[in-house]
Short mmCIF file of C-alpha atoms in Angstrom, two decimals:
data_model
loop_
_atom_site.label_atom_id
_atom_site.label_comp_id
_atom_site.label_asym_id
_atom_site.label_seq_id
_atom_site.Cartn_x
_atom_site.Cartn_y
_atom_site.Cartn_z
CA UNK A 112 3.33 39.71 132.02
CA UNK A 113 6.06 40.32 129.95
CA UNK A 114 5.81 37.25 127.96
CA UNK A 115 2.04 37.96 127.52
CA UNK A 116 2.42 41.34 126.16
CA UNK A 117 5.07 40.06 123.70
CA UNK A 118 2.82 37.40 122.74
CA UNK A 119 0.04 39.67 122.00
CA UNK A 120 2.35 42.27 120.29
CA UNK A 121 3.57 39.39 117.97
CA UNK A 122 -0.03 38.45 117.16
CA UNK A 123 -0.77 41.91 116.01
CA UNK A 124 2.39 42.35 114.17
CA UNK A 125 1.74 39.15 111.93
CA UNK A 126 -1.19 40.63 110.21
CA UNK A 127 -0.64 41.83 107.00
CA UNK A 128 -3.63 43.95 105.77
CA UNK A 129 -6.35 43.73 108.34
CA UNK A 130 -6.54 42.45 112.07
CA UNK A 131 -9.93 41.55 113.45
CA UNK A 132 -9.68 41.60 117.42
CA UNK A 133 -12.48 39.24 118.58
CA UNK A 134 -13.17 37.58 121.79
CA UNK A 135 -15.51 35.03 123.50
CA UNK A 136 -17.86 36.52 126.19
CA UNK A 137 -18.51 33.28 127.78
CA UNK A 138 -16.82 30.01 127.58
CA UNK A 139 -17.48 26.76 129.17
CA UNK A 140 -18.01 22.91 128.78
CA UNK A 141 -18.95 19.68 130.88
CA UNK A 142 -21.81 21.68 132.17
CA UNK A 143 -20.46 24.83 133.31
CA UNK A 144 -20.18 28.22 132.02
CA UNK A 145 -18.24 31.32 132.79
CA UNK A 146 -17.43 34.82 131.61
CA UNK A 147 -14.14 35.46 130.04
CA UNK A 148 -11.87 38.11 130.88
CA UNK A 149 -10.48 40.47 127.60
CA UNK A 150 -6.68 40.77 127.43
CA UNK A 151 -5.38 43.55 129.49
CA UNK A 152 -3.44 45.01 126.67
CA UNK A 153 -6.54 45.79 124.28
CA UNK A 154 -6.83 49.19 126.00
CA UNK A 155 -3.46 49.90 124.98
CA UNK A 156 -4.17 50.15 121.39
CA UNK A 157 -4.57 53.83 120.38
CA UNK A 158 -8.12 54.63 119.14
CA UNK A 159 -6.77 56.58 116.13
CA UNK A 160 -5.60 52.83 114.92
CA UNK A 161 -9.01 51.49 115.29
CA UNK A 162 -12.06 51.25 112.88
CA UNK A 163 -15.56 49.49 113.38
CA UNK A 164 -17.36 49.24 116.39
CA UNK A 165 -16.20 48.57 119.95
CA UNK A 166 -17.92 46.07 122.26
CA UNK A 167 -20.42 48.80 123.52
CA UNK A 168 -21.55 49.49 119.69
CA UNK A 169 -19.52 52.84 119.54
CA UNK A 170 -18.18 53.57 116.12
CA UNK A 171 -14.60 54.49 116.34
CA UNK A 172 -14.62 56.72 112.97
CA UNK A 173 -17.56 59.08 114.39
CA UNK A 174 -16.87 62.80 114.20
CA UNK A 175 -15.25 64.41 117.12
CA UNK A 176 -13.05 62.68 119.78
CA UNK A 177 -12.94 59.01 119.06
CA UNK A 178 -13.93 57.35 122.36
CA UNK A 179 -11.28 54.69 123.68
CA UNK A 180 -12.66 51.27 123.87
CA UNK A 181 -13.93 49.94 127.01
CA UNK A 182 -13.70 46.04 126.62
CA UNK A 183 -15.21 45.33 130.02
CA UNK A 184 -18.28 47.38 129.79
CA UNK A 185 -21.38 44.93 129.92
CA UNK A 186 -24.04 45.29 127.37
CA UNK A 187 -27.33 46.45 128.74
CA UNK A 188 -29.76 43.67 128.88
CA UNK A 189 -33.21 44.60 127.25
CA UNK A 190 -35.50 42.26 129.47
CA UNK A 191 -35.02 39.69 132.05
CA UNK A 192 -36.44 36.20 131.34
CA UNK A 193 -38.74 35.21 133.66
CA UNK A 194 -40.58 32.20 132.17
CA UNK A 195 -39.15 29.16 130.18
CA UNK A 196 -40.40 28.68 126.73
CA UNK A 197 -39.33 25.07 126.56
CA UNK A 198 -40.35 22.10 128.99
CA UNK A 199 -39.13 18.67 129.24
CA UNK A 200 -40.93 16.49 126.94
CA UNK A 201 -41.68 19.00 124.11
CA UNK A 202 -40.90 18.20 120.67
CA UNK A 203 -38.51 20.84 118.61
CA UNK A 204 -37.20 21.21 115.27
CA UNK A 205 -33.50 22.43 114.88
CA UNK A 206 -32.27 23.65 111.25
CA UNK A 207 -29.53 21.17 111.09
CA UNK A 208 -30.05 18.60 113.40
CA UNK A 209 -33.98 17.91 112.78
CA UNK A 210 -36.27 16.62 115.42
CA UNK A 211 -35.70 16.23 119.03
CA UNK A 212 -37.13 16.01 122.27
CA UNK A 213 -36.34 18.50 125.50
CA UNK A 214 -34.98 16.68 128.26
CA UNK A 215 -34.51 19.81 130.52
CA UNK A 216 -34.73 23.58 130.30
CA UNK A 217 -33.49 26.24 132.82
CA UNK A 218 -33.04 29.98 132.90
CA UNK A 219 -29.41 30.85 133.13
CA UNK A 220 -27.53 34.10 132.63
CA UNK A 221 -30.83 35.90 131.15
CA UNK A 222 -31.15 33.22 128.65
CA UNK A 223 -32.91 29.72 128.60
CA UNK A 224 -30.63 26.91 128.47
CA UNK A 225 -32.24 23.63 126.71
CA UNK A 226 -30.86 20.08 126.74
CA UNK A 227 -32.15 18.28 123.77
CA UNK A 228 -31.85 14.73 122.36
CA UNK A 229 -31.54 14.49 118.67
CA UNK A 230 -31.57 11.15 117.01
CA UNK A 231 -29.03 12.25 114.47
CA UNK A 232 -26.31 13.64 116.91
CA UNK A 233 -27.42 12.83 120.68
CA UNK A 234 -27.74 15.19 123.48
CA UNK A 235 -26.99 18.99 122.87
CA UNK A 236 -27.09 21.67 125.31
CA UNK A 237 -28.11 24.85 123.61
CA UNK A 238 -28.91 28.77 124.40
CA UNK A 239 -32.36 29.13 123.34
CA UNK A 240 -31.36 32.48 122.09
CA UNK A 241 -29.06 31.11 119.49
CA UNK A 242 -30.32 27.35 118.77
CA UNK A 243 -33.21 28.69 116.37
CA UNK A 244 -35.42 25.94 117.96
CA UNK A 245 -39.19 25.72 116.79
CA UNK A 246 -41.71 23.95 118.90
CA UNK A 247 -43.62 21.12 117.08
CA UNK A 248 -47.07 20.55 117.66
CA UNK A 249 -47.74 17.46 119.82
CA UNK A 250 -49.17 14.32 117.99
CA UNK A 251 -52.26 12.70 119.29
#
């Protein structure tokens, strides 16, 4: 733990003008995805040294008492997905990779995960909320 804390401190002190503290909420690969755990040392940073927004969306410069960042707080989910938008065999368009065909679609972690085969790049597994896919009308 001492080495972890030292590396965190060294990373922070290397910043010359500004330091942006970011983290991935989820990481994965090879067919799995898991939530990441933020550094235990983030809550050690005094709130008066922070500006911007915390993970919960609270401004650190708001009037009155500055709330301490809560890095582990889960964001509220607006609505739960109950039905998939994409189905196997659908033709879709991606802004960068062009036209593709849906191989599989499933609801996972309040999002739709879509496997699409593109001629330009092959098979991609995409989060529908981020992929900006549009459904193409079927050709007859």
